[in-house]
CSV table of C-alpha atoms in Angstrom, one decimal:
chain,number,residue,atom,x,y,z
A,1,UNK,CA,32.7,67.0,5.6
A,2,UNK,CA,35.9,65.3,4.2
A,3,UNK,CA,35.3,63.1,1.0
A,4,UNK,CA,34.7,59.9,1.2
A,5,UNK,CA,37.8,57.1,0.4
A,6,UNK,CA,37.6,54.7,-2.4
A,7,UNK,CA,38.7,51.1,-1.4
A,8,UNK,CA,39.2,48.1,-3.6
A,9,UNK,CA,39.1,44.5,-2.6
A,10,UNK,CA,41.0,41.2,-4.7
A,11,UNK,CA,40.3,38.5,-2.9
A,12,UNK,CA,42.6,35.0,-3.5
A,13,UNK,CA,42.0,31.6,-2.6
A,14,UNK,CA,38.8,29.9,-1.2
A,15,UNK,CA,35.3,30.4,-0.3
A,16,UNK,CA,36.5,31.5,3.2
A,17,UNK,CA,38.1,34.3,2.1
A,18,UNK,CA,35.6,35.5,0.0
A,19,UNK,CA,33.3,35.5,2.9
A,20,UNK,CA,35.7,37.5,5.5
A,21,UNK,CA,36.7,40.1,2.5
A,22,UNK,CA,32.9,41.0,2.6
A,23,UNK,CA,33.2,41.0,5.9
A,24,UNK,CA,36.4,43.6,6.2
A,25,UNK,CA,34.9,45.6,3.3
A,26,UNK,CA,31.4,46.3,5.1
A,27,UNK,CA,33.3,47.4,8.4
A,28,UNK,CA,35.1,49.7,6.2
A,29,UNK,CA,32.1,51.3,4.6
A,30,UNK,CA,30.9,52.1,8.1
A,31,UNK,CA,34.3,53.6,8.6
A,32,UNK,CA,33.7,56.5,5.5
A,33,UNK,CA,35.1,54.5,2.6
A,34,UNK,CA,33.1,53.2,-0.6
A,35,UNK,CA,34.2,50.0,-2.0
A,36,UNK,CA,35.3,49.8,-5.6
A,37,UNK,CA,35.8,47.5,-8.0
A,38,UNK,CA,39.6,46.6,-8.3
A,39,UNK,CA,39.6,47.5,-12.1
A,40,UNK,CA,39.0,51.3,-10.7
A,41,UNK,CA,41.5,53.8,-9.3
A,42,UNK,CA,41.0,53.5,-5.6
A,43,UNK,CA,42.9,55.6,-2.5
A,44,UNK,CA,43.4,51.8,-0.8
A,45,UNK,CA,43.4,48.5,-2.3
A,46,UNK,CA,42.8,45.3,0.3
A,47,UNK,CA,44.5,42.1,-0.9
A,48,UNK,CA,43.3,38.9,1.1
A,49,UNK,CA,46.0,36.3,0.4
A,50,UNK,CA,45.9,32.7,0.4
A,51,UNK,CA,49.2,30.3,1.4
A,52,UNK,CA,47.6,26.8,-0.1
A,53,UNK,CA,49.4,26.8,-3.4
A,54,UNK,CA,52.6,27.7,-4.9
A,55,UNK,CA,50.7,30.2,-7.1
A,56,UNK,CA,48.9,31.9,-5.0
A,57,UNK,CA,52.3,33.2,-3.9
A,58,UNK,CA,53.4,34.3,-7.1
A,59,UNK,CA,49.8,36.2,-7.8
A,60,UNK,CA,50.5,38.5,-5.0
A,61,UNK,CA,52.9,40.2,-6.8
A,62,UNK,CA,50.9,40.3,-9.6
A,63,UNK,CA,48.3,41.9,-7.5
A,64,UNK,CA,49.9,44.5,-6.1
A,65,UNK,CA,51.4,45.6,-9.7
A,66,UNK,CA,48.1,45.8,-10.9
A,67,UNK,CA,47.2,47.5,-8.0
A,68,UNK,CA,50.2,50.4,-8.8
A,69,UNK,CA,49.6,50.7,-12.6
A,70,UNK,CA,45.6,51.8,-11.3
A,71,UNK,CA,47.1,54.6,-8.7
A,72,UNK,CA,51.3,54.7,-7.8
A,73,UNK,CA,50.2,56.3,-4.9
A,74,UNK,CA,47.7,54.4,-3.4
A,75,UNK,CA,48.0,52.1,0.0
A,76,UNK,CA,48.2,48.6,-0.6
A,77,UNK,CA,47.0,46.5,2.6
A,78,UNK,CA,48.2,42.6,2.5
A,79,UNK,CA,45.7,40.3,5.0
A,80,UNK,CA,45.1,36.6,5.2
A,81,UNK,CA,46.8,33.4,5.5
A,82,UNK,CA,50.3,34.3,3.3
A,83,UNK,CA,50.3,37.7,5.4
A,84,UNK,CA,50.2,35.7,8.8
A,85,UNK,CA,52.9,32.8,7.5
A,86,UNK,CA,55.6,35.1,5.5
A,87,UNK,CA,54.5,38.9,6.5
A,88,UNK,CA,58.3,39.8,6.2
A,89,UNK,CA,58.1,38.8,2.5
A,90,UNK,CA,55.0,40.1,1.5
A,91,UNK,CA,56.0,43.8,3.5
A,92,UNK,CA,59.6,43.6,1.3
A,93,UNK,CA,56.8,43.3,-2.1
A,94,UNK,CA,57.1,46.8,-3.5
A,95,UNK,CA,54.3,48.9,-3.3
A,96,UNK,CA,52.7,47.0,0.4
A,97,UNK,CA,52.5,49.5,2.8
A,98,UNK,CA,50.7,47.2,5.6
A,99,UNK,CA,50.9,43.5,6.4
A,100,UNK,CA,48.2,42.4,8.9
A,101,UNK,CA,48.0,38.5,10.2
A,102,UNK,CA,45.1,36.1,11.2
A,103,UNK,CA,43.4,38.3,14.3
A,104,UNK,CA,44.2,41.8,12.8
A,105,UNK,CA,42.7,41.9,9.1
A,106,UNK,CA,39.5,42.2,10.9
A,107,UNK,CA,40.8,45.8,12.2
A,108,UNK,CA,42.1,47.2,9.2
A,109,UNK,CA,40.7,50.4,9.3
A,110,UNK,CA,42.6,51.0,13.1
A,111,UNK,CA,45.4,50.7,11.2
A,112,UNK,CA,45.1,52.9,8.6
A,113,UNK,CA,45.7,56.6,9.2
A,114,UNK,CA,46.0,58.8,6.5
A,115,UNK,CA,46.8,56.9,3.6
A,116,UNK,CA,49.8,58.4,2.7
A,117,UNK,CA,52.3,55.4,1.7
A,118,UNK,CA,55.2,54.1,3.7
A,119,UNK,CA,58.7,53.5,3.0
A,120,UNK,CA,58.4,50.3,4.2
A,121,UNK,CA,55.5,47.4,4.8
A,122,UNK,CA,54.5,48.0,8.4
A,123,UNK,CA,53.4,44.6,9.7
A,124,UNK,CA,51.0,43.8,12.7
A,125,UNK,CA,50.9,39.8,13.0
A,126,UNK,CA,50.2,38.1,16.2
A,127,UNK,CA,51.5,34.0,17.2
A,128,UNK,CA,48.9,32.1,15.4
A,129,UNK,CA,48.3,31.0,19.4
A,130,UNK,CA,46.8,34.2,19.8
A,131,UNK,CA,44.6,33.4,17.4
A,132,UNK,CA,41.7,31.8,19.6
A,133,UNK,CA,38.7,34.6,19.3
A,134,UNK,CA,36.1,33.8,16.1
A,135,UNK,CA,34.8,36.6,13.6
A,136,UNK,CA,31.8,35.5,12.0
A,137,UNK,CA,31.4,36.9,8.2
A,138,UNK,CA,29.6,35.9,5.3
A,139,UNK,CA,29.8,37.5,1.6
A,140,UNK,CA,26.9,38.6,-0.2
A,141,UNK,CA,28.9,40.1,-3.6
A,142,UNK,CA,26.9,37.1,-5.8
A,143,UNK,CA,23.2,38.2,-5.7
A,144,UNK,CA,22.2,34.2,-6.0
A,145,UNK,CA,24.2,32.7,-3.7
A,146,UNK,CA,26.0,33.8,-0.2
A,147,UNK,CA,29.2,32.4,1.4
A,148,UNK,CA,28.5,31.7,5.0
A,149,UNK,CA,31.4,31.2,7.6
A,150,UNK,CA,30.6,29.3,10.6
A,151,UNK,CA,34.5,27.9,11.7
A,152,UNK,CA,37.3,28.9,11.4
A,153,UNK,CA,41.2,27.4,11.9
A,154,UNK,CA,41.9,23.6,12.2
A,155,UNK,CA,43.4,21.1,15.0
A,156,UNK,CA,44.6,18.4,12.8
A,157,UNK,CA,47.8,18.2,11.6
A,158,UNK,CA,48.0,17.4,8.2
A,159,UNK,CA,51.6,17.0,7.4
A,160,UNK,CA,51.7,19.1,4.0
A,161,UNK,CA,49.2,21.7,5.4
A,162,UNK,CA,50.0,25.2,6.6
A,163,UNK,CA,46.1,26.4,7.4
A,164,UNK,CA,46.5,25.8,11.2
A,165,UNK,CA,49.8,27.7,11.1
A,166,UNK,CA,47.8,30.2,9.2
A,167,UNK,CA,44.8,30.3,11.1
A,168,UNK,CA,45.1,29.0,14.1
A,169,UNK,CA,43.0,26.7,16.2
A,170,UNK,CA,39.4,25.3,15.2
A,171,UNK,CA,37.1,27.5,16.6
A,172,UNK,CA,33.1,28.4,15.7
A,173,UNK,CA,30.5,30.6,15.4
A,174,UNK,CA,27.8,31.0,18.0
A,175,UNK,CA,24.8,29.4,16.9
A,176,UNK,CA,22.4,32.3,17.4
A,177,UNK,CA,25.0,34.4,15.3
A,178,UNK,CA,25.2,31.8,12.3
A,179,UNK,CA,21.7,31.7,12.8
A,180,UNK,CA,21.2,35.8,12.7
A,181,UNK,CA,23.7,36.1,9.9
A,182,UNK,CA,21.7,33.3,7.8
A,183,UNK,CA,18.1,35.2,8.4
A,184,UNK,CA,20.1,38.6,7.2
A,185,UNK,CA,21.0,36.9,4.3
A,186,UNK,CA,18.0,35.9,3.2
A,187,UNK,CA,16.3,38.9,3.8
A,188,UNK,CA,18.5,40.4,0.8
A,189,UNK,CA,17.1,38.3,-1.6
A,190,UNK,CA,19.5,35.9,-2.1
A,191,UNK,CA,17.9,32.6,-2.5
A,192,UNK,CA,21.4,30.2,-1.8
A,193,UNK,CA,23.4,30.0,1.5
A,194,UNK,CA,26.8,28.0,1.2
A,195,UNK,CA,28.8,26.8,4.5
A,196,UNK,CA,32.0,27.4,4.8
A,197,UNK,CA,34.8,27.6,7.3
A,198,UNK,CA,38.4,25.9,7.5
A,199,UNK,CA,36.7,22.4,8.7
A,200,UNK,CA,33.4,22.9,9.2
A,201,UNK,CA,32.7,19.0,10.3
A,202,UNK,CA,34.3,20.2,13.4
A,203,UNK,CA,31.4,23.0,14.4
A,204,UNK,CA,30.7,23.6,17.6
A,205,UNK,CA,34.3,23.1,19.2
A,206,UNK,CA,36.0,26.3,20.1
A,207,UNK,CA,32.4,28.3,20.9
A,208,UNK,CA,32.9,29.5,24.3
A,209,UNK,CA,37.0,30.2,23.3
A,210,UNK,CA,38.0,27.1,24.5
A,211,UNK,CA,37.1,23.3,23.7
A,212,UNK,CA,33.8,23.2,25.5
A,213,UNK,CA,30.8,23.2,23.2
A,214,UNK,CA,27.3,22.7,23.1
A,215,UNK,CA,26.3,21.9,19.7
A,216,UNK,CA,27.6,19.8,16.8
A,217,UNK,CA,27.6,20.2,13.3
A,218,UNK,CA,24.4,18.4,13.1
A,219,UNK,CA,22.7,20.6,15.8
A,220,UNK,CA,23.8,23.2,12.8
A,221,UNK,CA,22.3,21.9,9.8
A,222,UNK,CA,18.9,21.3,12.2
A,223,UNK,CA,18.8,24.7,13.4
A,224,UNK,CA,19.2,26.1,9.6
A,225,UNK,CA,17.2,24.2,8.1
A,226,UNK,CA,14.6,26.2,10.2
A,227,UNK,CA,15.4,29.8,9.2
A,228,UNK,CA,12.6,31.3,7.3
A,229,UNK,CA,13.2,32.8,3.8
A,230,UNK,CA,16.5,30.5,2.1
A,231,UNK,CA,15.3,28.7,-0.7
A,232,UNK,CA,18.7,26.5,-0.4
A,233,UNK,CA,21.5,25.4,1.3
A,234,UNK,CA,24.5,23.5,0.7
A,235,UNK,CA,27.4,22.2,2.8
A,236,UNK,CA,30.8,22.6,1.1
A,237,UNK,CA,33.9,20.3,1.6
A,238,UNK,CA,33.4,18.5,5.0
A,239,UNK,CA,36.0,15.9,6.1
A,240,UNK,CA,34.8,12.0,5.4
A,241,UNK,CA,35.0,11.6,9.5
A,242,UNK,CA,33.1,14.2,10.6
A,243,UNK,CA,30.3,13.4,8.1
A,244,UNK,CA,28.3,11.5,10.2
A,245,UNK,CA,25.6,9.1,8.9
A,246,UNK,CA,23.0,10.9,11.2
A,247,UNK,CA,23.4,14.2,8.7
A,248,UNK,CA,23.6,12.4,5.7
A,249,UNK,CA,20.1,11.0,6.1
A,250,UNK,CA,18.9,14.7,7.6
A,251,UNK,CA,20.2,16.0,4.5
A,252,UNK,CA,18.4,13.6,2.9
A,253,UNK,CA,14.9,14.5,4.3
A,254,UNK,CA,15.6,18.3,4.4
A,255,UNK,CA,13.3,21.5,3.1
A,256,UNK,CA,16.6,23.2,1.7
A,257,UNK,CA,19.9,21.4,2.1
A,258,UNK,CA,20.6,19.7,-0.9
A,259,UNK,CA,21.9,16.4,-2.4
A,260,UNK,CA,25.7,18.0,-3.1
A,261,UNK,CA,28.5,17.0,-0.7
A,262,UNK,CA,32.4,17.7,-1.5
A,263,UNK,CA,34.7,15.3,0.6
A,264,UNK,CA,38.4,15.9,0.6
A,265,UNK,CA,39.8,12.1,0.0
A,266,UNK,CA,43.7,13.5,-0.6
A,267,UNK,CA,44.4,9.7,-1.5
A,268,UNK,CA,43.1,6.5,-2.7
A,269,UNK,CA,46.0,4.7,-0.7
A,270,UNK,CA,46.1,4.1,2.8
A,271,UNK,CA,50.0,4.0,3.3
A,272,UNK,CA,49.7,7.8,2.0
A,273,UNK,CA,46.8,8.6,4.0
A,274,UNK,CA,48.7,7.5,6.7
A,275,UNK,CA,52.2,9.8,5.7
A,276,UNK,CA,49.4,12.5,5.2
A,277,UNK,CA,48.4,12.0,8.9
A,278,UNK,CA,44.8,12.2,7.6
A,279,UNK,CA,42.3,11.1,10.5
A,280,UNK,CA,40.6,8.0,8.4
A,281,UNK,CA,41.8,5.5,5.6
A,282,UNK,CA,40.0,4.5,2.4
A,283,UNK,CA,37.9,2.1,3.9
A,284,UNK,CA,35.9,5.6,5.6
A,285,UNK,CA,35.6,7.3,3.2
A,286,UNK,CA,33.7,4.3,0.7
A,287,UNK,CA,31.5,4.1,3.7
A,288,UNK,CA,30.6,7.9,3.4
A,289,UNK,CA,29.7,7.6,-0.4
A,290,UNK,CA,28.1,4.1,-0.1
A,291,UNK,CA,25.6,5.7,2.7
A,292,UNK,CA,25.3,9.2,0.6
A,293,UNK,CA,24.1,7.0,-2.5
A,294,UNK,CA,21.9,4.8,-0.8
A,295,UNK,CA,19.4,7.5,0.8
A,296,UNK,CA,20.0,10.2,-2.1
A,297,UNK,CA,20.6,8.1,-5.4
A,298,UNK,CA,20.7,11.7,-7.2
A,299,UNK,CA,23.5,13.3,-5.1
A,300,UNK,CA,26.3,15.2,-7.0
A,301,UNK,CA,29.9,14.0,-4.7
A,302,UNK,CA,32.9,15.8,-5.1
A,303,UNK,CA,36.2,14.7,-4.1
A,304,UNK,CA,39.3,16.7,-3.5
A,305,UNK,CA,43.0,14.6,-4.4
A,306,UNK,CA,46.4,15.6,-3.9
A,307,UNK,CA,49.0,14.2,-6.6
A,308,UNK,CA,52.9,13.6,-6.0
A,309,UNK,CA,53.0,13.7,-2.3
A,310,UNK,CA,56.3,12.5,-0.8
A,311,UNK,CA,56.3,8.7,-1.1
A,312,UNK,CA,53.7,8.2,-3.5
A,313,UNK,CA,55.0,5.5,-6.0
A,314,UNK,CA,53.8,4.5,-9.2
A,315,UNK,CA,51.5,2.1,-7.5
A,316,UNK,CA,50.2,4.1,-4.8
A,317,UNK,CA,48.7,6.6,-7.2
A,318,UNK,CA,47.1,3.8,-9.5
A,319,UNK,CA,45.5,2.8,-6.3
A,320,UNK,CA,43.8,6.0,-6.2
A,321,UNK,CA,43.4,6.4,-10.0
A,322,UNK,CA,41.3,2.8,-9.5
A,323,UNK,CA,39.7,3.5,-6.2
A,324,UNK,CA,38.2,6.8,-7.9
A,325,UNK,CA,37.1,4.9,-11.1
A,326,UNK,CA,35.1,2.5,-9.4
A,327,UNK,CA,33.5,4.8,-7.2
A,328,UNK,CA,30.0,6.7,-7.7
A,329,UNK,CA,31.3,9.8,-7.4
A,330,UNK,CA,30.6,13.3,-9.7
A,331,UNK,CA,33.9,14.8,-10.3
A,332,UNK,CA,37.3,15.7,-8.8
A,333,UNK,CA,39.5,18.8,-7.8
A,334,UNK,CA,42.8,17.9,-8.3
A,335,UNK,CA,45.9,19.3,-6.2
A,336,UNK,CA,49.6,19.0,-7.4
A,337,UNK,CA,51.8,18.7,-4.6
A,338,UNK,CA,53.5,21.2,-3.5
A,339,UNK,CA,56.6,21.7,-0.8
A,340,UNK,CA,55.5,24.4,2.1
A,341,UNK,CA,57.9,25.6,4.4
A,342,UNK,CA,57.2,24.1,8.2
A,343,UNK,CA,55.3,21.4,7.0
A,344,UNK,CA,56.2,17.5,7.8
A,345,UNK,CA,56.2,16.7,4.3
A,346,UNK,CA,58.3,19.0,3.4
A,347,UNK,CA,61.5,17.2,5.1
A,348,UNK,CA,60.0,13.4,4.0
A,349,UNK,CA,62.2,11.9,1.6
A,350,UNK,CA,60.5,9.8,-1.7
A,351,UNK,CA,60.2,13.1,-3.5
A,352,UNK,CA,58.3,12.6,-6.2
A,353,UNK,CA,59.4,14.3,-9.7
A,354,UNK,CA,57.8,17.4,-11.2
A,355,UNK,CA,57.0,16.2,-14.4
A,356,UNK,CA,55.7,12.7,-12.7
A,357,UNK,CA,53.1,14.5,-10.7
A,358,UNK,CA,52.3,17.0,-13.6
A,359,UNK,CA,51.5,13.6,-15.3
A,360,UNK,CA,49.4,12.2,-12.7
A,361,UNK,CA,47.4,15.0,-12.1
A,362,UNK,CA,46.7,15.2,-16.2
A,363,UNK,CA,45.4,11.4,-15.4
A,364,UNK,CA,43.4,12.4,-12.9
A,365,UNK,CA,41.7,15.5,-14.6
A,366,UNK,CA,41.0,13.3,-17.7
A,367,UNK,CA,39.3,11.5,-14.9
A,368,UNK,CA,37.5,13.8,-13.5
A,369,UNK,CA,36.3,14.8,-17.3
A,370,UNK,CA,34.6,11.5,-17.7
A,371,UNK,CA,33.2,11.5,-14.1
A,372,UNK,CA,31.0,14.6,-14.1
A,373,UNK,CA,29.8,13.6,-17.8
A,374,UNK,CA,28.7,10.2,-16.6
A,375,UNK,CA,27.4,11.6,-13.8
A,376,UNK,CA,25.3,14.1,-16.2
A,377,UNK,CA,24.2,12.1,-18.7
A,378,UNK,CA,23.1,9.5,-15.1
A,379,UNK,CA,20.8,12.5,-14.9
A,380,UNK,CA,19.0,13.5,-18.5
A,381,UNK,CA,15.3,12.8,-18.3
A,382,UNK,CA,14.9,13.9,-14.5
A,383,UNK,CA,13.3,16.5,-13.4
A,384,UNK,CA,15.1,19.2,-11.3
A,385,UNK,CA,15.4,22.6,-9.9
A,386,UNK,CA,17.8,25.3,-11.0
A,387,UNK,CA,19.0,28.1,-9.5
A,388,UNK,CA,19.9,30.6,-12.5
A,389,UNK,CA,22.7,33.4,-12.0
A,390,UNK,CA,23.0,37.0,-13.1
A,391,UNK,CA,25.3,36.6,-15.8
A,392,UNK,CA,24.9,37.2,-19.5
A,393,UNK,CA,27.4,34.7,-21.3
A,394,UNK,CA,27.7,34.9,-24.9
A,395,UNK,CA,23.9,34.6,-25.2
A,396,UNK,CA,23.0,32.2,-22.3
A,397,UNK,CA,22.1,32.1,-18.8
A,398,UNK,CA,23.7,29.6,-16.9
A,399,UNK,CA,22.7,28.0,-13.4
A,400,UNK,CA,22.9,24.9,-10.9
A,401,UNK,CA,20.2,22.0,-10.4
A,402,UNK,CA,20.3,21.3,-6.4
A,403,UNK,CA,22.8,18.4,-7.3
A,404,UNK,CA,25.0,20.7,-8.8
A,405,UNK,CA,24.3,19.6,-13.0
A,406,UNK,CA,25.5,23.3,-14.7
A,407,UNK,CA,22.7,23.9,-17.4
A,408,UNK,CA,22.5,26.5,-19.9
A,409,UNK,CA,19.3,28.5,-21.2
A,410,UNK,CA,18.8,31.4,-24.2
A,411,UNK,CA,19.9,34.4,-21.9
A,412,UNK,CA,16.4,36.3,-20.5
A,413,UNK,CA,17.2,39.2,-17.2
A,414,UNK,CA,13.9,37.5,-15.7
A,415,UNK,CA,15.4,34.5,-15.2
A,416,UNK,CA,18.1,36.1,-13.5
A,417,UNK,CA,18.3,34.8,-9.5
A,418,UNK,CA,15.3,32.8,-10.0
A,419,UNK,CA,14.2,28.6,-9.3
A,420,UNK,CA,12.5,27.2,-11.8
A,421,UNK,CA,11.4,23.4,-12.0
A,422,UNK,CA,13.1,22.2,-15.4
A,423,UNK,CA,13.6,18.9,-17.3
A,424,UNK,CA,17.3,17.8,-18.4
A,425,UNK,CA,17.3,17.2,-21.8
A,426,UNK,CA,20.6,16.7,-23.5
A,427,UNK,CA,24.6,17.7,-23.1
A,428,UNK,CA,25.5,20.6,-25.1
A,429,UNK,CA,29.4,20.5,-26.8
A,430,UNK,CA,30.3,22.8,-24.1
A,431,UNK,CA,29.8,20.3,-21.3
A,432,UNK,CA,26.8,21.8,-19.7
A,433,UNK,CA,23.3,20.5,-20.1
A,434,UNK,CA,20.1,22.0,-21.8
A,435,UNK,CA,16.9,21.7,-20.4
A,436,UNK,CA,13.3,21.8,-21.4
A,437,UNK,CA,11.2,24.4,-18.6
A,438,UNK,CA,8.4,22.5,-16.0
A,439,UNK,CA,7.5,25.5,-13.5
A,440,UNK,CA,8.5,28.4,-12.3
A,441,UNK,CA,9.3,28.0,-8.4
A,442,UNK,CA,10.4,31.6,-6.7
């Protein structure tokens, strides 16, 4: 019997990927390889790429080096969304030996034969209109908490976004399957499930391979909320128009989805929103937060912004410094604009200067700074749960209350992957908040 491969996985980008490079790595292991830790020397090392910022980019190549300096003669695989916009350039990287777009990274091992390296990066990568079947794939690498996909691509048309160039058309999981892959899930132990997709608001469309559906996004969160065995689960960034009131006060009654919403805002102004060709203006999206806050005072919001987008003048971005500072929201993920090729924005005029939007997005992280510590110290005296993680860090355990408050705790294993009902006692100088132990939950 021949030995068994070693295969390596570095994953870049968001939650999505993290999900489908589980995915790609369990199809391998049923194909005769072991997965390794990229740190190790491996015969194959997986890189799933990420085209959203300019760094991401530049990380590649740092990737790949890495990846050389571990074993020169190992075969490097490049997948994802960079390897399905610029395949050429990431096949020219020295060291790639295969470049495989949006519907082939799922078929990676049909692709590789022996291993041996090429002299050049062989690419497979379809028209992102090919792109219309769905993979479902969820990652299970953190023991306390899973990444669930249950879309995938988008059909808006964001004018500085690339993801439906990358990715193709929205499409969705079958609801039996996300409901299968949620029940395995939770039969490993792992007492968290996180939703994730490219615009996951947007379930349901695309589940028969074409626009028909049968079910919406709250026919999702319904059906979830059923599955026997997850202790939580938590919708990440969903798009203010597709968060319909009608979830919002589900989540707000539900055994296990909790009080934590991320809502992509982009901008404060309407006249950008509108350059943006985002599908809702300001008005929205204080609806959204207004409802969230009235049937779950407690909730944690997060907000995605983007600074320096073409046409944003000094007093469009102090509209959105204000909007933000006046709204009950948790904290912000800030974005610096930048140019992508075969994008709208790209060719709008009104560019704004580098160090202007490297200034604005300082503002905005000081911000965001003040934000989540008012938003913490809103919740000292309460009584939560929290969901504590596997990691030892300098002495402490850390972990999330369901409204997503980070508090620390003296480091004990037991603890590890474990609720406990707690109290929220003070802010410690790093930020996160200590906490005095109620009960011990599962």
């Amino acid at each position: 019997m021949s030995e068994r491969k070693k295969v390596a996985f570095y994953t870049l980008g968001c939650k999505l990927n993290f999900s489908e490079t589980s995915t790609i790595a369990r199809n391998l292991q049923d194909e005769g390889f072991d997965r390794v830790d990229f740190e190790e020397v491996a015969d194959m090392y997986v890189i799933n790429t990420c085209s959203v910022t300019e760094n991401a980019d530049k990380q590649f190549k740092q990737v790949v080096r890495k990846a050389m300096k571990l074993n020169d003669k190992a075969f490097v695989a490049a997948v994802g969304c960079y390897a399905q916009l610029k395949p050429e350039e990431l096949a020219n990287v020295d060291g790639v030996d295969l470049v495989l777009g949006a519907t082939e990274k799922f078929k990676l091992a049909d692709y590789v034969n022996d291993l041996s390296k090429n002299d050049f990066g062989e690419v497979h990568s379809c028209e992102i209109a090919e792109a219309d079947f769905y993979v479902g794939s969820y990652s299970i690498g953190d023991r306390t908490r899973a990444f669930l996909k249950v879309q995938d691509g988008c059909d808006y048309k964001c004018t500085y976004c690339t993801i439906p160039l990358a990715r193709g058309i929205s499409r969705s999981d079958a609801l039996e399957n996300v409901l299968q892959n949620a029940k395995e899930i939770s039969e490993q132990n792992i007492k968290e499930i996180v939703l994730t997709g490219v615009n996951i608001g947007d379930y349901g469309k695309g589940e028969f391979g074409n626009k028909k559906h049968e079910h919406t996004f709250l026919d999702l969160v319904q059906a979830l909320d059923q599955v026997e065995g997850i202790e939580r689960l938590r919708i990440s960034s969903i798009e203010p128009n597709l968060l319909k009131n009608e979830t919002i006060d589900f989540v707000s009654k539900s055994k296990t989805f909790v009080p934590h919403f991320h809502i992509p805002l982009q901008s404060g102004s309407n006249a950008i929103l509108k350059l943006m060709k985002r599908r809702y203006l300001r008005e929205v999206y204080t609806d959204r937060v207004n409802q969230i806050k009235e049937v779950m005072p407690h909730a944690c919001i997060g907000v995605d912004v983007i600074v320096g987008f073409p046409g944003e003048t000094e007093e469009h971005f102090l509209e959105t410094y204000h909007f933000l500072n006046e709204m009950d929201i948790s904290y912000l993920h800030v974005f610096t604009y930048s140019e992508r090729d075969n994008t709208e924005a790209a060719e709008m005029g009104g560019v704004v200067p580098a160090n202007e939007r490297a200034k604005r997005s300082k503002m905005l992280r000081g911000l965001s700074v003040k934000k989540r510590r008012a938003f913490y110290e809103s919740q000292l005296g309460t009584e939560r749960t929290v969901l504590f993680e596997t990691e030892n860090k300098e002495g402490y355990i850390h972990g999330f209350t369901e409204n997503y408050v980070k508090v620390k705790a003296p480091w004990n294993p037991e603890l590890a992957n474990t609720l406990h009902k707690i109290q929220l006692t003070h802010i410690d100088e790093d930020g996160s908040v200590r906490v005095q132990f109620v009960e011990t939950l599962a």
